[in-house]
Coordinates of C-alpha atoms in Angstrom, one line a residue:
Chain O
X1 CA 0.0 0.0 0.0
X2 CA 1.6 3.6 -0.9
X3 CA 1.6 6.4 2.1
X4 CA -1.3 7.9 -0.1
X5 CA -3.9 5.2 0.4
X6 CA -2.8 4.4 4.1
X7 CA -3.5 8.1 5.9
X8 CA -7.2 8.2 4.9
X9 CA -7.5 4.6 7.0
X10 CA -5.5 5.9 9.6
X11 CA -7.2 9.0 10.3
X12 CA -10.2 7.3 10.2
X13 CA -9.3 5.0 13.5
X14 CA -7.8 8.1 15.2
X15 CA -11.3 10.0 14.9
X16 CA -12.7 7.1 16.0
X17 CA -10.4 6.2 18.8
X18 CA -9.6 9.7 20.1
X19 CA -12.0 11.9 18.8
X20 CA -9.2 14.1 16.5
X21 CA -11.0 15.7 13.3
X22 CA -9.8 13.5 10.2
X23 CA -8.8 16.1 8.4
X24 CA -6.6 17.1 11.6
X25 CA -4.7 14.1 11.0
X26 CA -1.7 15.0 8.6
X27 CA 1.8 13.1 8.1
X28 CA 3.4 16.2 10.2
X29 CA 1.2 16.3 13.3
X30 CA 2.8 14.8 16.4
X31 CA 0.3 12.2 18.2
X32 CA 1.3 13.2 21.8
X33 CA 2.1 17.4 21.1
X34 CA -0.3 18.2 18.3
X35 CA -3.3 15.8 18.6
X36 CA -3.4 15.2 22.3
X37 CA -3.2 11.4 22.1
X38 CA -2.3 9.2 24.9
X39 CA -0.4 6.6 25.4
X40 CA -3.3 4.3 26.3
X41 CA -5.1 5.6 23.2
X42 CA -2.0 5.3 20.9
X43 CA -1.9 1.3 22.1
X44 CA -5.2 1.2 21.0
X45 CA -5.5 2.8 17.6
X46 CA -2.2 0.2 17.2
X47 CA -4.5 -2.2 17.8
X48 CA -6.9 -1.0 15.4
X49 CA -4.0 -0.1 12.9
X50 CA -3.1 -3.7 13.0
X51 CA -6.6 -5.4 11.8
X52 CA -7.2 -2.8 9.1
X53 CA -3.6 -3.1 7.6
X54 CA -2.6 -6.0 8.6
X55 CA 0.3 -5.6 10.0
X56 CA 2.1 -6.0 13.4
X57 CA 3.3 -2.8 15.6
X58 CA 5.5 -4.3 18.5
X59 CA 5.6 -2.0 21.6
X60 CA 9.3 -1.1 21.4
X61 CA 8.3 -0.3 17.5
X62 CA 5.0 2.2 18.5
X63 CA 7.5 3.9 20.8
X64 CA 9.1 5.7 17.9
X65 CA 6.1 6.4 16.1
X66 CA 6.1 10.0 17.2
X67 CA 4.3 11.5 13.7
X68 CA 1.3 10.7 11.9
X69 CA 3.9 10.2 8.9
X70 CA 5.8 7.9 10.9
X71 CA 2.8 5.7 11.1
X72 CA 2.4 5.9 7.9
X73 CA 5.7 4.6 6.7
X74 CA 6.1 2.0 9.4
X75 CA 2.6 0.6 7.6
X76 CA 3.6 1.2 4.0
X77 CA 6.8 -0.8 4.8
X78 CA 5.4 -3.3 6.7
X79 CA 2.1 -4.2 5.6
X80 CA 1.6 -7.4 3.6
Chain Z
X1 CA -34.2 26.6 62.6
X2 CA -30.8 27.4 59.7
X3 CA -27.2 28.0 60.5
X4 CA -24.7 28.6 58.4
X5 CA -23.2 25.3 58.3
X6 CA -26.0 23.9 57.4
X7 CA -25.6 21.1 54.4
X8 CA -28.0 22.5 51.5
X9 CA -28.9 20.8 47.6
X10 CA -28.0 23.8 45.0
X11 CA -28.4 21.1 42.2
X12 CA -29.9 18.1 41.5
X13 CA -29.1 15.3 38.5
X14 CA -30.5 12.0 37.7
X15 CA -31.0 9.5 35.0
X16 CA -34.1 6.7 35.4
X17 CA -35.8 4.1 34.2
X18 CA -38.5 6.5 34.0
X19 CA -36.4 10.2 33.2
X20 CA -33.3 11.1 31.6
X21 CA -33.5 14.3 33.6
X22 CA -34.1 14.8 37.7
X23 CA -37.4 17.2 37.1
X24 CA -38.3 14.6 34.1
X25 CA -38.6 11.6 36.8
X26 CA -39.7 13.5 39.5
X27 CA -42.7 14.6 37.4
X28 CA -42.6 11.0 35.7
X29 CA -42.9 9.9 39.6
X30 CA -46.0 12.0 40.1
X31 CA -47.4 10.7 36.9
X32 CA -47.1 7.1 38.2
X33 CA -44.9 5.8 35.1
X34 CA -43.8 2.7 35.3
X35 CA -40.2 2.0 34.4
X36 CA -40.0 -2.0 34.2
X37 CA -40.4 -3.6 30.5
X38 CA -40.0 -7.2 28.9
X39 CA -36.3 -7.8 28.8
X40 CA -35.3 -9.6 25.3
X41 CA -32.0 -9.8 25.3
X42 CA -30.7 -13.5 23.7
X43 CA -29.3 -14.1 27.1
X44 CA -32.5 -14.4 29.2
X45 CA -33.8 -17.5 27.0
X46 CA -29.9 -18.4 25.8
X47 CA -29.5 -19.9 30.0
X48 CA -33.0 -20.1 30.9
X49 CA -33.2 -17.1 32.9
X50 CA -36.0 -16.9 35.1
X51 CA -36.6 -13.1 34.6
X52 CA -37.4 -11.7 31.8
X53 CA -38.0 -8.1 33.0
X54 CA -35.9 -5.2 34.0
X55 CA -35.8 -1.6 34.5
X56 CA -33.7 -0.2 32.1
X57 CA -32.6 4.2 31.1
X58 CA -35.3 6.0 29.6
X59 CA -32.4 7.9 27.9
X60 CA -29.1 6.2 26.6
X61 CA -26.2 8.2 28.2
X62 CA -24.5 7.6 24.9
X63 CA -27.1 10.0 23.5
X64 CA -26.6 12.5 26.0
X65 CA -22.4 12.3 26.1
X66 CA -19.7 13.6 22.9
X67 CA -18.9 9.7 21.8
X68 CA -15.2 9.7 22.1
X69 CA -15.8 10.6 25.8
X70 CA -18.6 7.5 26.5
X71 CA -16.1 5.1 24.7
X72 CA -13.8 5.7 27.4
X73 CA -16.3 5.0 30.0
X74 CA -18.1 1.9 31.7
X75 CA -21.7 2.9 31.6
X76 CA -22.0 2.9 35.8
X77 CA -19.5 5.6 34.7
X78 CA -21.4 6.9 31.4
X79 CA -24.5 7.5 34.2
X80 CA -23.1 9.4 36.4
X81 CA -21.0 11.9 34.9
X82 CA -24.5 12.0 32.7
X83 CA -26.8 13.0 36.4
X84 CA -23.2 15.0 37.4
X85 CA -23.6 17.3 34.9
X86 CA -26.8 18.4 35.3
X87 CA -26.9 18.5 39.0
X88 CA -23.5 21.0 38.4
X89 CA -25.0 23.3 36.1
X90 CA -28.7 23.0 37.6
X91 CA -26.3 24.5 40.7
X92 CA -25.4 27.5 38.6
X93 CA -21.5 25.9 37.7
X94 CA -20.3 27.5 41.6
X95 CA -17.2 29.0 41.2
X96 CA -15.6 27.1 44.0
X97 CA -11.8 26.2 45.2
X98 CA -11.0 23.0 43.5
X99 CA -9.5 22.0 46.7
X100 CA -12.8 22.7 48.8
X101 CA -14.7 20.9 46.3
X102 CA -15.1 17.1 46.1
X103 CA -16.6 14.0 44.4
X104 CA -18.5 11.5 46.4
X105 CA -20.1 8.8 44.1
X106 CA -21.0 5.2 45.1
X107 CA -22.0 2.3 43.2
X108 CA -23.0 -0.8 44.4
X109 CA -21.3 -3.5 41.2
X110 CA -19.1 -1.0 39.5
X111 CA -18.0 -1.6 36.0
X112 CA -19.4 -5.3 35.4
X113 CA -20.5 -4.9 32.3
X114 CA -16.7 -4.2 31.5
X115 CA -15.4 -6.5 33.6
X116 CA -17.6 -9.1 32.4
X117 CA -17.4 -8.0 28.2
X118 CA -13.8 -7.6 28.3
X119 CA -13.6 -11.3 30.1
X120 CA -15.5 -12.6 27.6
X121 CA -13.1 -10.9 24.7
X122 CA -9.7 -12.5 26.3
X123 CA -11.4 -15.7 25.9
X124 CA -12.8 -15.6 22.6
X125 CA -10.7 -13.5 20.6
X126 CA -7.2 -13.1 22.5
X127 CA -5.5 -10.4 24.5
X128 CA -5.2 -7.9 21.6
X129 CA -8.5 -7.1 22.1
X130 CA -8.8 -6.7 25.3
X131 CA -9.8 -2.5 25.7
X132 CA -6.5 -0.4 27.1
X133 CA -8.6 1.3 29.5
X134 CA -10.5 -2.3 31.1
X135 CA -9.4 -1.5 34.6
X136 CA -10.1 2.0 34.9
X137 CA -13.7 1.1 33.6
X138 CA -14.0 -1.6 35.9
X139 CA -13.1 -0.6 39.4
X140 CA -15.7 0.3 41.9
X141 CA -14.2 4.1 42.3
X142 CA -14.8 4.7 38.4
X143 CA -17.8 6.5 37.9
X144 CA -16.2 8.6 41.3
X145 CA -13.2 9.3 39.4
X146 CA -14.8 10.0 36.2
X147 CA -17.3 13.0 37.9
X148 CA -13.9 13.8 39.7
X149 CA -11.8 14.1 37.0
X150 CA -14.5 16.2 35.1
X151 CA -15.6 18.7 37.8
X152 CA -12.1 19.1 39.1
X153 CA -12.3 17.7 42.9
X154 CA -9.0 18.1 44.2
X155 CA -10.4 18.4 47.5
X156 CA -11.2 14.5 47.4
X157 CA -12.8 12.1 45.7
X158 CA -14.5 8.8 47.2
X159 CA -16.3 6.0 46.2
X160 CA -18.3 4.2 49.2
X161 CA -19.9 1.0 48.3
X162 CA -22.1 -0.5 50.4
X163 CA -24.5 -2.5 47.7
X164 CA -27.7 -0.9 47.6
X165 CA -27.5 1.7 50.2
X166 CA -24.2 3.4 48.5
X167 CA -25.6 5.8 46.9
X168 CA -27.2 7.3 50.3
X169 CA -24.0 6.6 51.7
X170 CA -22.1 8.9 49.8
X171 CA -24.3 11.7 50.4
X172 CA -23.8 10.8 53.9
X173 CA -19.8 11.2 53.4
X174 CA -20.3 14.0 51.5
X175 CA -22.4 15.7 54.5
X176 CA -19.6 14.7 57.0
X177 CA -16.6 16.2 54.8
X178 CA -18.9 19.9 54.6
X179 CA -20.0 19.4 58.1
X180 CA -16.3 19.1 58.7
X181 CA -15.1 21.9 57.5
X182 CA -12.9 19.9 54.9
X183 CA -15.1 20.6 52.0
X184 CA -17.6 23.7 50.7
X185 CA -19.2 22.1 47.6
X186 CA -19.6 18.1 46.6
X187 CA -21.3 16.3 44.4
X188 CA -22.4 12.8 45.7
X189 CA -24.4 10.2 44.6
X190 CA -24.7 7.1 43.3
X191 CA -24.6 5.2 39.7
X192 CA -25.6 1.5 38.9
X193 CA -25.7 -0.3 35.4
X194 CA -24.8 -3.7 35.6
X195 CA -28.2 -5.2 33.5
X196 CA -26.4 -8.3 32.4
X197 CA -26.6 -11.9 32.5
X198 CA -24.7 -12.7 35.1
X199 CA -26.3 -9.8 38.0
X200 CA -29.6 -11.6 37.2
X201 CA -28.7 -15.0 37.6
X202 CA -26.7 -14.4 40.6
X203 CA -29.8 -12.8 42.2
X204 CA -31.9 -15.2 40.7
X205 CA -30.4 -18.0 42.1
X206 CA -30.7 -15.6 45.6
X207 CA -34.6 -16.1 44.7
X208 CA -34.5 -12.0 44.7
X209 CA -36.0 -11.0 41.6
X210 CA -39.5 -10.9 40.4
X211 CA -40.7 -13.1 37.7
X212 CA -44.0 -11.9 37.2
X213 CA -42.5 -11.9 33.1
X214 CA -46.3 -11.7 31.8
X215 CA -47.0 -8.3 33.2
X216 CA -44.1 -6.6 33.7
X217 CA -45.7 -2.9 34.2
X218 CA -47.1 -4.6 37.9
X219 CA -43.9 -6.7 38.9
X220 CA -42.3 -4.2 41.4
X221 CA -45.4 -3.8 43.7
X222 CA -43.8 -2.8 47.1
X223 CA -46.1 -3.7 50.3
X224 CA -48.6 -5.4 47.9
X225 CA -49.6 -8.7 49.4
X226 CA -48.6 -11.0 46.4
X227 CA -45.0 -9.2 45.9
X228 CA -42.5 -11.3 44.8
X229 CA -39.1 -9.9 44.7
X230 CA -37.3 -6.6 43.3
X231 CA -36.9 -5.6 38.9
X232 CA -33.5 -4.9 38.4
X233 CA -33.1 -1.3 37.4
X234 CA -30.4 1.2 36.5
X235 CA -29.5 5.1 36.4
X236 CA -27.7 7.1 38.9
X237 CA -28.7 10.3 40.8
X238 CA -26.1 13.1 42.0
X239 CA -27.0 16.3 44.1
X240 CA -24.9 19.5 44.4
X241 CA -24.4 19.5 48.2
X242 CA -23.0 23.2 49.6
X243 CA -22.5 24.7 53.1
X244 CA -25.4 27.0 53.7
X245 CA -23.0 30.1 54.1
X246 CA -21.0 29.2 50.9
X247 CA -24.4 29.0 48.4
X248 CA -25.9 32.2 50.4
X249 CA -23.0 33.9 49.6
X250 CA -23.3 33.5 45.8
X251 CA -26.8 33.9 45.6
X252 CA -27.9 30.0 44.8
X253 CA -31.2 28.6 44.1
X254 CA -31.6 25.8 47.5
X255 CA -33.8 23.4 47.5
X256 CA -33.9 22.0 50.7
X257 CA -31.5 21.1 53.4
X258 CA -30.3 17.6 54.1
X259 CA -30.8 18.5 58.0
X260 CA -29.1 14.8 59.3
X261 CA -27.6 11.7 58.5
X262 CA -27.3 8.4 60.2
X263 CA -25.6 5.1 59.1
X264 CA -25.7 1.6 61.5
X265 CA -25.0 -2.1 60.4
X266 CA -27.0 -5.0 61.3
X267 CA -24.1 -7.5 61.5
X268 CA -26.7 -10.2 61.6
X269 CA -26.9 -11.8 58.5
X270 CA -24.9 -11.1 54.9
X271 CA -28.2 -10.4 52.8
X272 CA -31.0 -10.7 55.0
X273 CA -32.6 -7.8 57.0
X274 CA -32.8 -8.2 61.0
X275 CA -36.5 -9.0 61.3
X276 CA -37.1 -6.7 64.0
X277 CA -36.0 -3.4 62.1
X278 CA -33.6 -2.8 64.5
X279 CA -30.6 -1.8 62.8
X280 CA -32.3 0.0 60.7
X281 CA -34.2 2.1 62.9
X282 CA -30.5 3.2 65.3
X283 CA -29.5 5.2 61.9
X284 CA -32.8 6.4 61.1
X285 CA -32.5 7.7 65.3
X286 CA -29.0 8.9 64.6
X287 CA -30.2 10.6 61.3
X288 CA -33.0 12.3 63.7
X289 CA -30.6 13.4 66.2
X290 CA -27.9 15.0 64.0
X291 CA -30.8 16.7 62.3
X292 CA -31.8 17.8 65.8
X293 CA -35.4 16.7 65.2
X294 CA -37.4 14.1 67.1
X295 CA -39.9 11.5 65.4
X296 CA -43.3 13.6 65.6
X297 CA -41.1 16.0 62.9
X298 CA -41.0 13.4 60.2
X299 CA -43.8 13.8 58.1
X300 CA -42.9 11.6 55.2
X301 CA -40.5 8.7 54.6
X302 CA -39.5 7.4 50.8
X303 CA -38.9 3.8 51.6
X304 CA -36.1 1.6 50.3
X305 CA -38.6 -1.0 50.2
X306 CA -37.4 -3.3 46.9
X307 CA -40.7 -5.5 46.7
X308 CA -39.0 -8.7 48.5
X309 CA -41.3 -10.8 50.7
X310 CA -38.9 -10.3 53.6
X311 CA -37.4 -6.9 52.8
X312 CA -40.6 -4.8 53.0
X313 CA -41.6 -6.0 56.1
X314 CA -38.6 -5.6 58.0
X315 CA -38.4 -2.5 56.8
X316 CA -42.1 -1.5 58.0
X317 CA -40.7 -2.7 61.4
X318 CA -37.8 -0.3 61.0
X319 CA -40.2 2.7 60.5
X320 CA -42.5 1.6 63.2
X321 CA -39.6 1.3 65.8
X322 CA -37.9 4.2 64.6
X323 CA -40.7 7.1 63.7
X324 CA -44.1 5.7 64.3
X325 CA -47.2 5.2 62.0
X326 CA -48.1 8.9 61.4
X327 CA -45.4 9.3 58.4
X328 CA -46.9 9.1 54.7
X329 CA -44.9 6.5 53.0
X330 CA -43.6 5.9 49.2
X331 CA -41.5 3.4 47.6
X332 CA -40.3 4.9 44.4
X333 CA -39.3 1.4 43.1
X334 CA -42.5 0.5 42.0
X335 CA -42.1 2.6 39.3
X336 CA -38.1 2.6 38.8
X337 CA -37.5 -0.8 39.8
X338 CA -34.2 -1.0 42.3
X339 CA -31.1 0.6 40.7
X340 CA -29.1 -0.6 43.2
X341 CA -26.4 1.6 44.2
X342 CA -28.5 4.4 42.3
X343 CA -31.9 4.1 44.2
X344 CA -30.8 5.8 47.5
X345 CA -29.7 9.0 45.5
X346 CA -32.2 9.3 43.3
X347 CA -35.0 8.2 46.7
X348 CA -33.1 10.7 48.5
X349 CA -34.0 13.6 45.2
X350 CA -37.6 12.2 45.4
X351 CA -37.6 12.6 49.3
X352 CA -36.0 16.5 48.7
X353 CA -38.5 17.6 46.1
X354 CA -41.8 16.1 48.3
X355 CA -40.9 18.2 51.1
X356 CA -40.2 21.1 48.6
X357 CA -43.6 20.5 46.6
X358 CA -45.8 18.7 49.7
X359 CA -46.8 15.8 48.3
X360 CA -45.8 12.6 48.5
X361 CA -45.9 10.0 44.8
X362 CA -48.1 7.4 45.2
X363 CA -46.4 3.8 45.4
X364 CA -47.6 2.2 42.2
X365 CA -49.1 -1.3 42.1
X366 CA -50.2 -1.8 45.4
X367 CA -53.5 -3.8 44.7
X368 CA -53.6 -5.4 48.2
X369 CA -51.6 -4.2 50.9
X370 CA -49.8 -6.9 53.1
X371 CA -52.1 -7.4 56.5
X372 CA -48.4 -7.6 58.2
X373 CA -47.5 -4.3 56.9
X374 CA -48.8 -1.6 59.6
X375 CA -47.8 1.7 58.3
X376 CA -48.9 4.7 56.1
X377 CA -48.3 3.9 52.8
X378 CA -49.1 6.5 50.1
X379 CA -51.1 4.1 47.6
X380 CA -52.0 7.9 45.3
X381 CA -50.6 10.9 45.4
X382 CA -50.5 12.7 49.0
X383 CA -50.6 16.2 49.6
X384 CA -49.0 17.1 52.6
X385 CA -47.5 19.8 54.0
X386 CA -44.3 18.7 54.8
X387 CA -41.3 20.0 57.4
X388 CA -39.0 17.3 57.3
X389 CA -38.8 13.8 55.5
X390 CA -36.2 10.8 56.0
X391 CA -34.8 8.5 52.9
X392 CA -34.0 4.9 54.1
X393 CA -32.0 2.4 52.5
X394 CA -30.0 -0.3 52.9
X395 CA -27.9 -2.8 51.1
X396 CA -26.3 -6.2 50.9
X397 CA -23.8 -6.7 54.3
X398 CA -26.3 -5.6 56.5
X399 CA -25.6 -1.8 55.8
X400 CA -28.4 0.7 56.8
X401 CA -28.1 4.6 55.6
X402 CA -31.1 7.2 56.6
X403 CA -31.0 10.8 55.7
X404 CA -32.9 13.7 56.8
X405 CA -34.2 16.7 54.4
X406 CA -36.4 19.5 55.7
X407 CA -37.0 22.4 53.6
X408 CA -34.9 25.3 52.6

């Protein structure tokens, strides 16, 4: 899947999950300083992030997702 | 006879089987509607549930609260940050010291429909989907924490839980703190939603619950002769409590005053009432002598009584022992059905607004009253006038809370 097809998903489950506008959800917005995510939501749109692309996002690996766009490539790259 | 540390209601909240708002089931209450409704949920045939009735909202919080925020929340939780709300802002929002204002919110099962849903997700579909925020949902001081957490209470937040009678107990609490000194403002109450399978065949198999399942609108019949046990029911009900001086000073709207509280224990049995009303009647006197009233001042009592062969009874024992046969009695369950931890805060708002309005709501479904049953029960609407009035419930572990309102 390219980056382009993946942030539409992704925004989707962090509307869902945390209540962030979709359109809020760009590759240079920082989860924790820009949308106000927490770390017990973040675990949970992983979670959600996993079913819908199919990939897996270890704990040590969702630590370093610090951007929307770093989501976003961590999919693209490891989605099947 | 007022002083200025007086404990007075500035605001009052609730969500019922029979309101989504506090003045929409106090006026449902005078109406006489009636709550309890088949339940058809696949579990009650699925294990052969004997009841097939219950109590449920009138109003779904999750119409009421922004989604994101109910998602977060158990519904015990949901409920009462639903009945916090509008007790805050029916108080006027106080502007109050965050550390002289506190939360006081009990609950008699807490966050089973979590605790139970989430168990049931482990085993069928793994750990992954087990929700991030299970425990916080779960625990008994949740719905507590959650109208903490919202209203800012950094002055204390509490969760008693005494089954049935916790959400009278917290308003007791809540008077203490004020009384105290320790607090100006608190909200306190109680919140129960734990309609699931396993609540009713727990008290099922306790032989608790009604199963009058072909006529549900008559099942909760407190005092009636041919009663046969309570209708589960869920909602919570929150009151803005305040120190007299601190609501004069800004000018509030009061309702009434709770005048006294009183709390006892029968430490005679683990569900069954002493037969002789005598544990309950020592915190209906304590309730009477922190109020600094004696029996001939209580004019009306809003009985816990859940429609259980023994429970009704005992508790018409209680009342004798404790006030007499001159008080008009109620029992607000025949229309709500018993919302366990909820019912004493939302009795105790029924109990505030009869002495407020003078009149005491008839108890619904009383077609025979029992011969054992000697008191003064209010079988219609009762217009009284009214100078003070005592709540009564109790709970599971012998646990008896009474209050006292008088007017403002």
């Amino acid at each position: 899947m390219t980056n382009e097809e993946i942030l539409p998903g992704l925004a989707e489950i962090v509307e869902e999950v945390a209540g962030v506008s979709k359109d809020d959800v760009s590759p240079e917005k920082s989860f924790v300083d820009d949308l106000d995510i927490d770390s017990l939501s973040m675990v949970e749109i992983a979670v959600q992030a996993e079913d819908k692309f199919g990939v897996k996002i270890p704990d040590d690996e969702l630590a370093n997702l610090k951007t929307v766009g770093d989501a976003v490539d961590y999919i693209a790259r490891n989605s099947s | 006879m007022s002083d200025d540390t007086d404990v007075v209601v500035t605001g009052i909240g609730a969500t019922t089987p029979i309101g989504g708002t506090a003045p929409d089931t106090w006026q449902a209450m005078l109406d006489g509607r009636i709550g309890v409704t088949a339940n058809t949920a696949p579990w009650v045939e699925k294990y052969g549930l004997p009841v097939a009735i219950h109590a449920p909202l009138a109003v779904e919080p999750t119409e009421v609260l922004p989604r994101v925020e109910a998602r977060r929340l158990d519904r015990c939780q949901q409920v009462a940050l639903v009945a916090a709300r509008e007790a805050w802002a029916d108080a006027g929002e106080p502007d109050v010291d965050p550390e002289r204002l506190g939360a006081v919110v009990g609950t008699g099962i807490g966050g089973a429909l979590t605790l139970l849903g989430q168990d049931d997700l482990l085993e069928t579909e793994g750990l992954r989907k087990v929700a991030v925020l299970t425990i916080p949902m779960l625990m008994p001081n949740g719905p507590a924490a959650a109208v903490g957490l919202w209203v800012k209470a950094r002055g204390g937040v509490h969760a008693p839980v005494s089954a049935c009678a916790s959400g009278a107990e917290a308003m007791a609490w809540a008077y203490t703190m004020i009384k105290a000194g320790e607090l100006d403002i608190a909200l306190a109450g109680g919140a129960e939603a734990s309609i699931h399978q396993l609540p009713v065949a727990g008290f099922s198999q306790m032989r608790a619950m009604s199963t009058r399942n072909d006529d549900p609108r008559t099942a909760s019949r407190p005092f009636d002769v041919d009663r046969d046990g309570f209708v589960l029911g869920e909602g919570a009900g929150i009151v803005t409590l305040e120190r007299r001086s601190h609501a004069v000073a800004r000018g509030a709207r009061i309702y009434g005053t709770l005048a006294g509280v009183g709390m006892s224990n029968d430490a005679h049995h683990i569900t069954a009432p002493e037969p002789d009303g005598e544990g309950g009647s020592r915190a209906i006197g304590k309730a009477l002598r922190s109020a600094g009233l004696s029996a001939k001042d209580i004019g009306h009592v809003n009985a816990h009584a859940t429609s259980t062969p023994v429970g009704d009874v005992a508790e018409s024992k209680t009342i004798l022992r404790a006030i007499g046969d001159h008080p008009v009695v109620t029992a607000t369950k025949s229309m709500t059905g018993h919302m366990l931890g909820a019912s004493g805060a939302v009795e105790a708002i029924a109990t505030l607004l009869a002495v407020r309005d003078g009149v005491v709501p008839g108890t619904r479904n009383v077609f025979t009253m029992d011969p054992k049953i000697d008191i003064d029960v209010a079988t219609e609407n009762r217009t009284v006038p009214l100078t003070a009035a005592v709540n009564d419930s109790f709970g599971f572990g012998g646990h008896n809370v009474a209050l006292v309102f008088t007017g403002a």
